Structure formats: structure tokens, C-alpha cells
XYZ file of C-alpha atoms in Angstrom:
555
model
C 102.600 105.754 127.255
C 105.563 102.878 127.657
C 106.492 103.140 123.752
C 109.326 100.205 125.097
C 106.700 97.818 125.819
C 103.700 99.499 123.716
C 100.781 97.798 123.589
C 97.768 98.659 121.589
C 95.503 101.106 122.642
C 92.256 99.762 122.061
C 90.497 96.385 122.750
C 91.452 94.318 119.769
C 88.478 92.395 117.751
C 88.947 88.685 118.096
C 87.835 88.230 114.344
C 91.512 90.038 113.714
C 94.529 88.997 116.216
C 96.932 88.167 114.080
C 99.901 90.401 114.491
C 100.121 92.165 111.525
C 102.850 95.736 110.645
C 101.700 97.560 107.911
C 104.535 99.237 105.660
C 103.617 101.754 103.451
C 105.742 105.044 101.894
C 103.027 107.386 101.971
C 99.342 107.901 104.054
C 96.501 110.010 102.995
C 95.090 110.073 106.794
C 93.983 113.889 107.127
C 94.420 116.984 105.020
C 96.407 118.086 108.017
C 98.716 115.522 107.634
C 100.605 116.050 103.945
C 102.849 112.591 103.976
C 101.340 111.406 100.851
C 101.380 111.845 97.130
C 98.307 110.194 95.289
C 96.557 107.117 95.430
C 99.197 104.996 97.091
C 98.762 107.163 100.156
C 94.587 107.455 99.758
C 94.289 103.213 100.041
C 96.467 103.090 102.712
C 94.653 105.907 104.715
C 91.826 104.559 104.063
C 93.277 100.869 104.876
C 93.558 102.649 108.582
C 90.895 104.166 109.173
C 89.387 100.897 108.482
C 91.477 98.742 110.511
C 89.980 100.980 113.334
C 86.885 100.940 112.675
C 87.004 96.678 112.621
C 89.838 97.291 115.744
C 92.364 94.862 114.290
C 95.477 93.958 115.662
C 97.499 95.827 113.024
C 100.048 98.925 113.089
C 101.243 101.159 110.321
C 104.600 101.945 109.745
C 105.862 104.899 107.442
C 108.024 108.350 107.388
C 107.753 111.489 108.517
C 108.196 113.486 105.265
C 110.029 116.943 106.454
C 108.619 118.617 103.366
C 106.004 116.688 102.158
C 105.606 115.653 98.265
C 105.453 119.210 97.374
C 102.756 122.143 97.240
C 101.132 123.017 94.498
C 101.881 126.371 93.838
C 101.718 128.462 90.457
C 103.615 130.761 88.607
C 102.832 134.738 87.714
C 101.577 132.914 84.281
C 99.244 130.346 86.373
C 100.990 127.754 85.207
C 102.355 124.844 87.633
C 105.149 125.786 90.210
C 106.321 123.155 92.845
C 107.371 124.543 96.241
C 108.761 122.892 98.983
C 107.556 124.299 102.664
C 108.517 122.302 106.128
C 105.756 120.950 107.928
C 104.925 121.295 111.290
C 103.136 118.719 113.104
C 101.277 119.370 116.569
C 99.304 116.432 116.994
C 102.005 114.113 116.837
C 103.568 112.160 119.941
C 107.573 112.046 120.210
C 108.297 109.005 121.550
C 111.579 109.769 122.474
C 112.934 106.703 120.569
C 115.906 106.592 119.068
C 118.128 104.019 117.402
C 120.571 103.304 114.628
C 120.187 101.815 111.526
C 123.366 100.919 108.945
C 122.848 103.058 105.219
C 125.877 103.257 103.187
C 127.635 101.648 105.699
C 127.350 104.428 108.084
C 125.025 104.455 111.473
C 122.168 106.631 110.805
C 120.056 107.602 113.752
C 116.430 107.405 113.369
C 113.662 109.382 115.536
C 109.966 107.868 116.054
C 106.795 109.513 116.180
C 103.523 107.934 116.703
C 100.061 108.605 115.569
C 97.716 107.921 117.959
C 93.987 106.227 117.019
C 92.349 108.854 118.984
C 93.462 111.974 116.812
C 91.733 110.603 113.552
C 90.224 107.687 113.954
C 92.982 105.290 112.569
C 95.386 101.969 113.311
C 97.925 103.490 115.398
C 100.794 104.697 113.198
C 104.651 105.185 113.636
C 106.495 107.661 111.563
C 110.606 107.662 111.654
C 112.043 110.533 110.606
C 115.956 111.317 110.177
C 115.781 114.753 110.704
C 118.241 114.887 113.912
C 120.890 116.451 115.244
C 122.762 113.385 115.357
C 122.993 112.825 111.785
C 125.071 114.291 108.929
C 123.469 116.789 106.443
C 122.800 114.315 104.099
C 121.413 111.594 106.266
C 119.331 114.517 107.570
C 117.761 114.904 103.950
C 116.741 111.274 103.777
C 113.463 112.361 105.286
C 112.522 115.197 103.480
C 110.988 114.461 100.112
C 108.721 111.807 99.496
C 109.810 110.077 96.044
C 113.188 112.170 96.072
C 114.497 112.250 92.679
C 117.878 111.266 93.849
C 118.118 107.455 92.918
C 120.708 106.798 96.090
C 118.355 108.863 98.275
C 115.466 106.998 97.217
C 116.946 103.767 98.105
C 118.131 105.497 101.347
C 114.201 106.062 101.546
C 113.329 102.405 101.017
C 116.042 101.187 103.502
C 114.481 103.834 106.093
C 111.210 102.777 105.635
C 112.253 98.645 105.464
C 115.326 98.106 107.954
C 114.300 100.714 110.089
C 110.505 100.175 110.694
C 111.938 96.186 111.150
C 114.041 97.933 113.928
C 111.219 99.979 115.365
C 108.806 96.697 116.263
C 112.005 95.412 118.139
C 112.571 98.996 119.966
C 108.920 98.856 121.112
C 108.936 94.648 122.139
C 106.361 94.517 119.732
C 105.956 91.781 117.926
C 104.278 90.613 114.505
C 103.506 87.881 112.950
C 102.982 89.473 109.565
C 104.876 92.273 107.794
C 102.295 93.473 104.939
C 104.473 95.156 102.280
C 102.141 97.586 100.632
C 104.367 97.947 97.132
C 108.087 96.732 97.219
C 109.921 100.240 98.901
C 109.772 98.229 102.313
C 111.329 94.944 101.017
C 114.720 95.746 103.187
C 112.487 94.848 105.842
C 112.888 91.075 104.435
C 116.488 91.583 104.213
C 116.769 92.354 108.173
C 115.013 89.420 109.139
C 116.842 87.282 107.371
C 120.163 88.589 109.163
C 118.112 88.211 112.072
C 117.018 84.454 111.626
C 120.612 83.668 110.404
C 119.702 82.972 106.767
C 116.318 81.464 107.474
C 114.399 82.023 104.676
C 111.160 80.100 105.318
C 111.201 82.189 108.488
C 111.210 85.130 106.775
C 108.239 83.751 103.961
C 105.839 82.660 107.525
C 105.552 86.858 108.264
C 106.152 88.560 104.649
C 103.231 89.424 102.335
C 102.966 91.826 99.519
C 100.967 94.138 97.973
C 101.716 94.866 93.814
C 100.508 97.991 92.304
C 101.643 98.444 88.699
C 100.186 96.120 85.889
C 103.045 96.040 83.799
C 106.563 95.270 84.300
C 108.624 97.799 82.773
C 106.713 100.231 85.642
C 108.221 98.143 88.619
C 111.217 99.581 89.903
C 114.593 98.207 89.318
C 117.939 99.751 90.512
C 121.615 99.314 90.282
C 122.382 96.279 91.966
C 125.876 97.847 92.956
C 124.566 100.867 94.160
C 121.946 98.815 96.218
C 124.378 97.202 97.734
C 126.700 99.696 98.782
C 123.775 101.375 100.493
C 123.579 98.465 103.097
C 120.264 97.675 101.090
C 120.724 93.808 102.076
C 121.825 94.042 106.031
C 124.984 92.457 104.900
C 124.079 89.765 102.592
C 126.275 88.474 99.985
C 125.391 89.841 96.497
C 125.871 86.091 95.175
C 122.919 84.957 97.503
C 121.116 88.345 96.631
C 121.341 87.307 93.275
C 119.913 83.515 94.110
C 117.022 85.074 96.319
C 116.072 87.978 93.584
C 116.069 85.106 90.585
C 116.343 88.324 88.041
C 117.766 87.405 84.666
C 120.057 91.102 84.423
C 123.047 91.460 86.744
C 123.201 95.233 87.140
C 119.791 95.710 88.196
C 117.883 94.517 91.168
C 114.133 94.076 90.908
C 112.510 94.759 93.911
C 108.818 93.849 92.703
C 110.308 90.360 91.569
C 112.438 89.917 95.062
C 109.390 90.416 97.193
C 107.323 87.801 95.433
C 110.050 85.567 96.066
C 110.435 86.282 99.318
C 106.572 86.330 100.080
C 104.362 83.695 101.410
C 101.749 85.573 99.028
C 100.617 88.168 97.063
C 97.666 90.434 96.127
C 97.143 92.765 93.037
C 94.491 95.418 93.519
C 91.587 94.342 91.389
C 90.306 91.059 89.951
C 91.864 92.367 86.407
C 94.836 93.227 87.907
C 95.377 89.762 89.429
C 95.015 88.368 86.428
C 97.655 90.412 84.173
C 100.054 90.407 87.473
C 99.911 86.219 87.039
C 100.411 86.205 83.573
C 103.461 89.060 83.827
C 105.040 87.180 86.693
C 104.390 83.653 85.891
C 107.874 83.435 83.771
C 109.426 83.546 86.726
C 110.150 80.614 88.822
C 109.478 80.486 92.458
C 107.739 83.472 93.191
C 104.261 83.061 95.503
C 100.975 82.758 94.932
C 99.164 85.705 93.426
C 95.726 86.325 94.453
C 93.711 89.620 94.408
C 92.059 91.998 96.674
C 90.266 94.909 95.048
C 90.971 98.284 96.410
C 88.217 100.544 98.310
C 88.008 103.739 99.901
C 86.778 104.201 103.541
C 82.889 104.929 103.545
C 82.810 107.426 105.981
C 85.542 109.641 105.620
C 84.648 109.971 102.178
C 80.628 109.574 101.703
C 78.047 112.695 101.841
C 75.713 111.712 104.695
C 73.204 114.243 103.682
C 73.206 112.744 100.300
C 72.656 108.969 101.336
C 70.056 109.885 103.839
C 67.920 111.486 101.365
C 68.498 108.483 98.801
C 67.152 106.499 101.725
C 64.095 108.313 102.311
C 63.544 109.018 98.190
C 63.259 112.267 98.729
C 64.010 113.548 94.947
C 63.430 117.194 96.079
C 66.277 117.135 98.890
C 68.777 114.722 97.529
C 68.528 117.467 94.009
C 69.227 120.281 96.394
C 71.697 118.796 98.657
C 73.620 117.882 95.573
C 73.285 121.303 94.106
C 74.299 122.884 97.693
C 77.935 120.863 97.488
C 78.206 121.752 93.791
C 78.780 125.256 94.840
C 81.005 125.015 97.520
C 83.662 123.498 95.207
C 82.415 126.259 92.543
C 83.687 128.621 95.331
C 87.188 127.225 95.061
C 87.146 127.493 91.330
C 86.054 131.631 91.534
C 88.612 132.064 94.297
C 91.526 130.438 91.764
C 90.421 131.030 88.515
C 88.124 133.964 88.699
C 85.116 131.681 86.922
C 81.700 132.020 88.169
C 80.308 128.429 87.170
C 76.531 127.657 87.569
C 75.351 124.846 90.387
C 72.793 123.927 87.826
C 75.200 123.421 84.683
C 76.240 119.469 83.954
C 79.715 119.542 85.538
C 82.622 116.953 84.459
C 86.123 116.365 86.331
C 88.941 114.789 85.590
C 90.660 114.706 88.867
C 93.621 112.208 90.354
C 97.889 111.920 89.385
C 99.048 113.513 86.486
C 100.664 110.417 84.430
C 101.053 110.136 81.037
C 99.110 106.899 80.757
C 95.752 108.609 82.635
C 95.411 110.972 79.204
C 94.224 113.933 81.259
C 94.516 116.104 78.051
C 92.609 113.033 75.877
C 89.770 115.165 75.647
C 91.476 117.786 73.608
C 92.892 115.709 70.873
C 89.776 116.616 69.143
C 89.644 120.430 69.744
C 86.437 120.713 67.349
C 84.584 118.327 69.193
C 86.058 119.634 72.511
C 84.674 122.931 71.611
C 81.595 122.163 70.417
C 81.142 120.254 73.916
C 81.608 123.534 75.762
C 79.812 125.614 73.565
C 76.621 123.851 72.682
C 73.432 126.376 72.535
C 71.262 123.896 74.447
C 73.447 121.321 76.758
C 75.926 123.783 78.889
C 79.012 121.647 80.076
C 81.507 122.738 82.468
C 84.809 120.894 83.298
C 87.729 121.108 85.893
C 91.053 119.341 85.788
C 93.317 118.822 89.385
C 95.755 116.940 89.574
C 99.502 116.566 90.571
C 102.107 115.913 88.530
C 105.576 113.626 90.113
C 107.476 117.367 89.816
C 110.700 116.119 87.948
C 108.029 114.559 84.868
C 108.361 117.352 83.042
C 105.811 115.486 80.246
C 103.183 115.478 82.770
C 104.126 118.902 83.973
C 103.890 120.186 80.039
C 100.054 118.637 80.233
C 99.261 120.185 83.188
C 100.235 123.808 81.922
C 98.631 123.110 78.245
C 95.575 122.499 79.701
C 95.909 125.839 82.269
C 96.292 127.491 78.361
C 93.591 126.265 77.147
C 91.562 126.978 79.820
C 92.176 130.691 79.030
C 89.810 130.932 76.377
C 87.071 129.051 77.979
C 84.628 130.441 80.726
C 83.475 127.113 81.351
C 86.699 125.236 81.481
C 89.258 125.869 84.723
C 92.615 123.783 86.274
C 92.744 123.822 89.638
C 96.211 123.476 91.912
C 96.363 121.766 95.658
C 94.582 118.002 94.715
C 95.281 116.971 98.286
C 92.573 115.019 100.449
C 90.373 118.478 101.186
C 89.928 119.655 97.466
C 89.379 115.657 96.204
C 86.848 115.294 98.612
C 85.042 118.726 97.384
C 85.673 117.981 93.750
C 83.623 114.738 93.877
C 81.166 116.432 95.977
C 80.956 119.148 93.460
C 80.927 116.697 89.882
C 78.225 115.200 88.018
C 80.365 113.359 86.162
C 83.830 111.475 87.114
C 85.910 111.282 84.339
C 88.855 108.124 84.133
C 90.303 107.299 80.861
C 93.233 105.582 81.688
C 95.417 103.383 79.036
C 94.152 99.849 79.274
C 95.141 97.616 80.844
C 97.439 100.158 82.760
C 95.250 101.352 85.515
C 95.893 98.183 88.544
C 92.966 99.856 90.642
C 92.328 103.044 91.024
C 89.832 104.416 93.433
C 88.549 107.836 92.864
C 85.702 107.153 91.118
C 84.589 104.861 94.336
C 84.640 107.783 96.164
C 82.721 110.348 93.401
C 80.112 107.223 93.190
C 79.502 107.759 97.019
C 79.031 111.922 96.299
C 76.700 110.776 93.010
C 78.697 111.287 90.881
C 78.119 109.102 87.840
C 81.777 107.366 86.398
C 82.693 107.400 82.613
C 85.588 105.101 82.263
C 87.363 103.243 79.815
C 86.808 99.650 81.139
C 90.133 99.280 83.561
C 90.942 98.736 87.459
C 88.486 98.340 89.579
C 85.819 99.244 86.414
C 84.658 96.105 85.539
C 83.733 94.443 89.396
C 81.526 97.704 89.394
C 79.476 99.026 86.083
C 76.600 98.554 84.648
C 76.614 100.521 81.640
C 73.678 103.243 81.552
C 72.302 101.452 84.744
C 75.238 102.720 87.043
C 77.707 104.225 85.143
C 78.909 104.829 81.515
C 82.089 102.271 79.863
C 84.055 102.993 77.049
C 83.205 99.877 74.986
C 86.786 97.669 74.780
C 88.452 96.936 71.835
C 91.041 94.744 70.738
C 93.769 97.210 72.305
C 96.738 94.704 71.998
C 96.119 94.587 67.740
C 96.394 98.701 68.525
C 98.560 101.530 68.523
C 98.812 104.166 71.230
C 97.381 106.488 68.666
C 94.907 104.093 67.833
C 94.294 103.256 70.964
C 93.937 106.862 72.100
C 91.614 108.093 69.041
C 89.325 104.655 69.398
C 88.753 106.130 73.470
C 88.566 109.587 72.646
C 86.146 109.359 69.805
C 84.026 106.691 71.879
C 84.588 108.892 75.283
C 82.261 111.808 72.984
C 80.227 109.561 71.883
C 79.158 108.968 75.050
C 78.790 112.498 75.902
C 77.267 114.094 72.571
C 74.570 111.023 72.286
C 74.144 109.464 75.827
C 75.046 111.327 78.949
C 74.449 115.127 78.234
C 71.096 114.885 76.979
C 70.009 112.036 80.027
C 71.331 114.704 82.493
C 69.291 117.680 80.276
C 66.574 115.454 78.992
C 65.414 113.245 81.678
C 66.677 113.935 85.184
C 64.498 110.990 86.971
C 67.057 108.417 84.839
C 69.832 110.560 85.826
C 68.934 110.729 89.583
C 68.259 106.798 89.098
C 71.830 106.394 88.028
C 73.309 108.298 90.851
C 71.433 106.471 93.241
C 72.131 102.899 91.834
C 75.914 103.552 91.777
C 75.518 105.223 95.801
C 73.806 101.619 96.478
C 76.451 99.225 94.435
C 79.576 101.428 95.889
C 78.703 101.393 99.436
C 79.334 97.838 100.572
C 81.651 96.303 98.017
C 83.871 99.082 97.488
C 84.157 100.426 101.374
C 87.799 99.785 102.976
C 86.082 98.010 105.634
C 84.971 94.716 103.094
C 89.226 95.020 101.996
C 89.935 95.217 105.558
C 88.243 92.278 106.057
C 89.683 90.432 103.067
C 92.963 91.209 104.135
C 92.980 89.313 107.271
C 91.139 86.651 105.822
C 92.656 86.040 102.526
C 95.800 86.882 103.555
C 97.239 87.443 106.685
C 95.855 84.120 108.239
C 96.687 82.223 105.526
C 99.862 79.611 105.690
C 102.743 79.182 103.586
């Protein structure tokens, strides 16, 4: 393959020419491929595999992560160890590209390798990589963590994944008519073209778009302007007209979130909540873009049980109850391999299963330990639960959670933490659930999308009413909802006693004894969530919106 003059390897759809370069920091594409961290990397994987499927005209640009986020290991105590291991890639095309990019005022050299659609069914994707002979030890080490703790490594990162994936589309004559910033780490990509179009900035605004993540402010990352600039963050760009561009009130920091939506012909947040709270945070500010939303999805085939939906489709109750059963003990399987627990395919199974952050309450359960118990414990409703999940590995808060609830799970047969929530073991733990459990913080959840993808292995959601939530229940008809409150006349501790004590009310009164009670209403419920999650909440229908709500839009 020419990689100097690379063209795209499949026919593209007419519906979806525009140009479009996809920047992201992590992928969830395979469990083969470990570039990724949490749900970040699952929309974008999905975001390719659904490109493909529609063939648009659209390439993904990341990095090559040496070492990954980390692996899930444990200590002789079970509790949570992080390891680092090198990964080792096979199916991965060198392109033999090579070029230099300017970090910390010092050439870097950058290495390419590409992705092909064939190998799992994705947008073709280039990953650039540092991790060359060329370079110094430290330029070398750019590569190697994703989300390195170092704050002038991580803006190394950002410039990496910005100025040089900008670079890359020039190496390969390819050109784009829309650079889709999915989150801010890219935004040095902004900064190149600039240089390159002499200053231009409505130039820049016809190809930049953005994609915001985090519903509240003080979560979008700022750094130290100095440092920023020292790193060669702004391809040479004064720091006064930095300053005038970024419009940020606070001259040490830089705000990346707030500089993209400047620089940006538009905007999306992740859910129609979401765009609404990411107006009224940003709306202070003057001249950012227009904010609209797109709510995220998960790809429907990677992630759906076949078996499953075709015996929903031929109301078979008999087949669908056993074919749900049969997956329930294949993740049971992992649990007796880590944990040494023997847990029953017939037993009403929650999990609480996605990133370890402080705001997702994994542990909210067990603010109530009588009530906790009595849930595992009750004579005539069995319960069992499993936790996954991984903690950033310097948040030692979330990494205390983590091991309290490995503790506790010591004195309960029915209770086990399992290590290694990558895209293999999330696919089996929704497989293997009969309940999804999400009780984020509102309104601090912008999406999320793992209970999209336990709704297509029926598995029913219990939520607190956040994200994506509230385009998709129907409580008792789909799903279960933690009733809202007035959260902003609330406490965290309110807050987090009004969920919990709601979150087993729900249990106690409604969802054990429907399971127990009257399995034709539960098997109703499954089925009605399969139905409502399939269309509106498969990648392809966000695919889709992209181009159409986005990308072809003007400035």
C-alpha cells in the first residue's frame, strides 16, 4: 500500500464523503488491542466499527500506547496491583513513515502504524508512536502510558496526538475537510493549522469540531499556561494571541475545553441532558460555538447476543430463559477461576461494572451495611453481585474503594470483585447480569454507555436518572430509575443517602420479588429494553448523526 498517497480502502458511501479525521486518545477496537482505558476508548471503538459498517469517508487518528493503561493485576492480599507489561502488536502495518514534530522545542521523530479495516471490521486507523531509536529516552516515553501522570508528559501526549496526527494527513497527501476532536487532548491540532494558514482563523473554524465529555467545569482540564507553552503546545504562537484565542479569565492556566469551543465551528455533548448543562456551563463565555448534542451508543453487533435477540424474535420463552442462563455461567466461570465462588446460573445476579471514579459510588451500596446484608442474605430472594472496574492507578481514593470492597467481599459467598474490566470481561459481565447497576452523582454522568450494551444482553438497568438515562427508560416497563430529587437544595451526603435508600427500595420492594415472583414481567422487561436499545442506541444511528448534524454543517 502507497501510505504517501493513501487512499481509502473501501468504496466510500455517497451519503458520507465529507473528509472527515477522527482524533481520539484512546480506542476500545478489540480485546487484542489494549490502547484504551474506559469509556472514552469504548465510544470511539464503537464510533469505528460503525463508520465501517456505513463506509464513510472518515479516518481515526490516535497512539500507539507502548504499555497500555495498565493491567490489572493483584496483590498476595487480592487487593488491586497495577502492572505495566509492553505490548506486542502483530496485526499491525508499519508504514515506514517517519517525520518530525517540534515538543519542547526539540524535533521529536514520530513512527506510524496503520490499522487496516480488514483486521476488525473498522475506519482505517493510524497510530504514531515515539518509541524510536531516533529519539531521546524521554521522548521515547511519550508513548508509553496512556494518561501518564506526569503533567509535562501528558501535554507531550496531547501535542503527539494533535500536531502530529495534523502532520500525519500531510505525510500521507491526505486531505480532510473536518478534524473531529473527540475531547480537547487533540486541540494542538488547531494550533498547527493555524501556523499553517498563516493566522487564519476562520480557516481553521471551516474543518474543527468538537466533542465535550465532562458535565461540569471544574472536571475539564486546565494546565499551566507557561508550561504549555514551553512544550511547543501552540506551533509557535504568541502567548498574547493564545490568550485572545483561549478567552479564559486566569492567566496561569490554559483551558483546553474552553479553547476548542472557541476555535470550533461546533460542538456536541453526549446526551440530550448533557447538551443542556454543557450550554448553560459554557454560555458565560463569549464567543465560543454552537453547542448541540449527539447521544452516545455502542455498536450493535460487536456487542449484542445474537442467540438472545433471535429467540426474542421468535418468542420463544423456553430458549431465550436458557440461552440467558447458558451466558450467565460462562462469566460465573471467571468469577470461580478468580475468586474461588461457585455462584448459581439461576440466582438474581447484579453488577456494577465500568471506571472506578469517585462520583460513580461503586461502594454506594454499602453505606447501609444492614440493608446490604440483609440483601445478600435473604431466606427466600438469593442475590448475588460482582464489582469490575478500573481505577486511573495514581487515584488512590478510587484505588482505596476498589480494595474495601475486595474486603468485604471476604465474608460473603455471594459477593466477588473481579480484576481485568477490559472489552472481553465487559462483554461477559453483561452477558452474565440480570441486573446493570449505574448510580452515578447527578448530573455528573455526560453519557455513559454500559448499560446500552447490558440492555442488548437483557440485562435490565437500575439507574439514578443521568446520561443517556432519561432518552431511554420507562420505569418498570424497561428499566428501573431512581426517582430525582431536588439534588442542587442537597448535600453529597444527602444526596448519596436519598439514592442509596431509594436504590433498596427498588430492590427490597420492586425488582427482587418481579425477578422471583413473576418471571413473564421480568422476561417482558428484558425484552422491551432489547427492542428500545437496538435502534436508537446502536453507533450506527450516532454515526449517522455525526455526518449529518455535524460534519456537513457550515460555519
Amino acid at each position: 500500500m502507497d501510505f504517501k498517497n493513501y487512499v481509502l480502502p473501501y468504496e466510500v458511501n455517497s451519503g458520507y464523503s465529507k473528509k472527515t479525521a477522527y482524533f481520539s486518545m484512546e480506542f476500545a477496537i478489540d480485546q487484542a488491542l489494549k490502547i484504551y482505558s474506559g469509556g472514552l476508548g469504548f465510544l470511539a471503538g464503537s464510533h469505528m466499527r460503525s463508520a465501517y459498517n456505513l463506509k464513510q469517508n472518515l479516518v481515526g487518528i490516535g497512539i500507539l500506547w507502548k504499555f497500555g493503561y495498565y493491567d490489572q493485576a493483584r496483590n498476595h492480599d487480592q487487593t488491586l496491583q497495577p502492572t505495566w507489561t509492553r505490548k506486542m502488536y502483530t496485526f499491525l502495518t508499519d508504514t515506514e513513515l517517519k517525520f518530525q514534530i517540534e515538543i519542547h522545542s526539540a524535533k521529536v521523530w514520530v513512527k506510524v502504524f496503520y490499522l487496516d479495516p480488514e483486521i476488525f471490521n473498522t475506519a482505517p486507523i493510524f497510530f504514531l508512536s515515539t518509541d524510536v531509536p531516533e529519539n531521546d529516552h524521554l521522548s521515547k516515553t511519550i508513548c508509553h502510558r496512556l494518561y501518564d501522570a506526569n503533567e509535562s508528559t501528558k501535554i507531550a501526549q496531547y501535542i503527539l496526538l494533535g500536531k502530529g496526527g495534523a502532520r500525519l494527513l500531510e505525510e500521507l497527501n491526505l486531505d480532510r475537510d473536518v478534524y473531529h476532536l473527540n475531547e480537547a487532548h487533540g486541540l494542538p491540532a488547531a494550533f498547527h493549522l493555524l501556523k499553517k494558514y498563516g493566522g487564519d482563523l476562520g480557516k481553521v473554524r471551516e474543518k474543527l469540531v468538537f466533542t465535550t465529555h465532562t458535565p461540569e467545569e471544574a472536571g475539564n482540564e486546565k494546565h499551566n499556561f507557561q508550561m504549555c507553552y514551553d512544550m511547543s503546545y501552540f506551533s509557535g504562537l504568541s502567548k498574547e494571541k493564545v490568550k485572545e484565542i483561549e478567552g479564559g479569565s486566569d492567566p496561569e492556566l490554559f483551558n483546553h475545553s474552553l479553547c476548542a469551543l472557541r476555535l470550533a465551528r461546533i460542538a456536541n455533548g453526549v446526551s440530550e441532558l448533557h447538551g443542556h448543562v454543557s450550554r448553560a456551563m459554557w454560555g458565560k463565555y463569549q464567543g465560543i460555538c454552537e453547542i448541540t448534542s449527539i447521544t452516545n451508543a455502542q455498536e450493535f453487533r460487536y456487542w449484542s447476543d445474537k442467540p438472545l435477540y433471535d429467540a426474542r424474535q421468535n418468542n420463544d420463552h423456553g430458549l431465550f430463559d436458557l440461552r440467558k442462563k447458558h451466558i450467565k455461567k460462562r462469566l460465573f466461570k471467571t468469577v470461580a477461576d478468580q475468586c474461588g465462588k461457585l455462584f448459581d446460573p439461576e440466582v438474581f445476579t447484579i453488577v456494577w461494572a465500568r471506571r472506578f471514579a469517585g462520583y460513580k459510588r461503586a461502594d454506594l451500596l454499602l453505606h447501609d451495611r444492614a440493608r446490604f446484608e440483609k440483601l445478600l442474605n435473604h431466606p427466600k430472594y438469593p442475590v448475588q453481585i460482582i464489582w469490575a472496574g478500573k481505577p486511573y492507578p495514581m487515584d488512590y481514593s478510587a484505588i482505596s474503594m476498589f480494595n474495601t470492597l475486595v474486603e468485604e467481599s471476604k465474608y460473603f459467598k455471594n459477593m466477588a470483585v473481579l480484576t481485568g474490566y477490559e472489552l472481553a470481561l465487559s462483554k461477559l459481565m453483561k452477558q452474565g447480569s440480570d441486573l446493570w447497576l449505574n448510580n452515578p452523582r447527578v448530573p455528573r454522568e455526560a453519557s455513559g454507555t454500559s448499560g446500552m450494551t447490558a440492555a442488548m444482553n437483557a440485562s435490565v438497568n437500575l439507574s439514578t436518572d443521568d446520561g443517556w438515562i432519561p432518552e431511554f427508560a420507562r420505569h418498570g416497563e424497561n428499566s428501573f430509575v431512581v426517582p430525582k430529587a431536588d439534588y442542587t437544595e442537597m448535600s453529597v451526603y444527602e444526596q448519596d443517602r436519598y439514592d442509596m435508600q431509594k436504590l433498596y427500595d427498588l430492590l427490597e420492594n420492586e425488582i427482587v420479588p418481579t425477578y422471583y415472583e413473576h418471571p413473564e414481567k421480568w422476561r417482558q422487561i428484558q425484552w422491551q429494553a432489547m427492542d428500545d436499545v437496538k435502534d436508537a442506541f446502536n453507533s450506527d444511528r450516532m454515526a449517522d448523526e455525526y455526518y449529518k448534524k455535524i460534519y456537513e454543517t457550515k460555519p
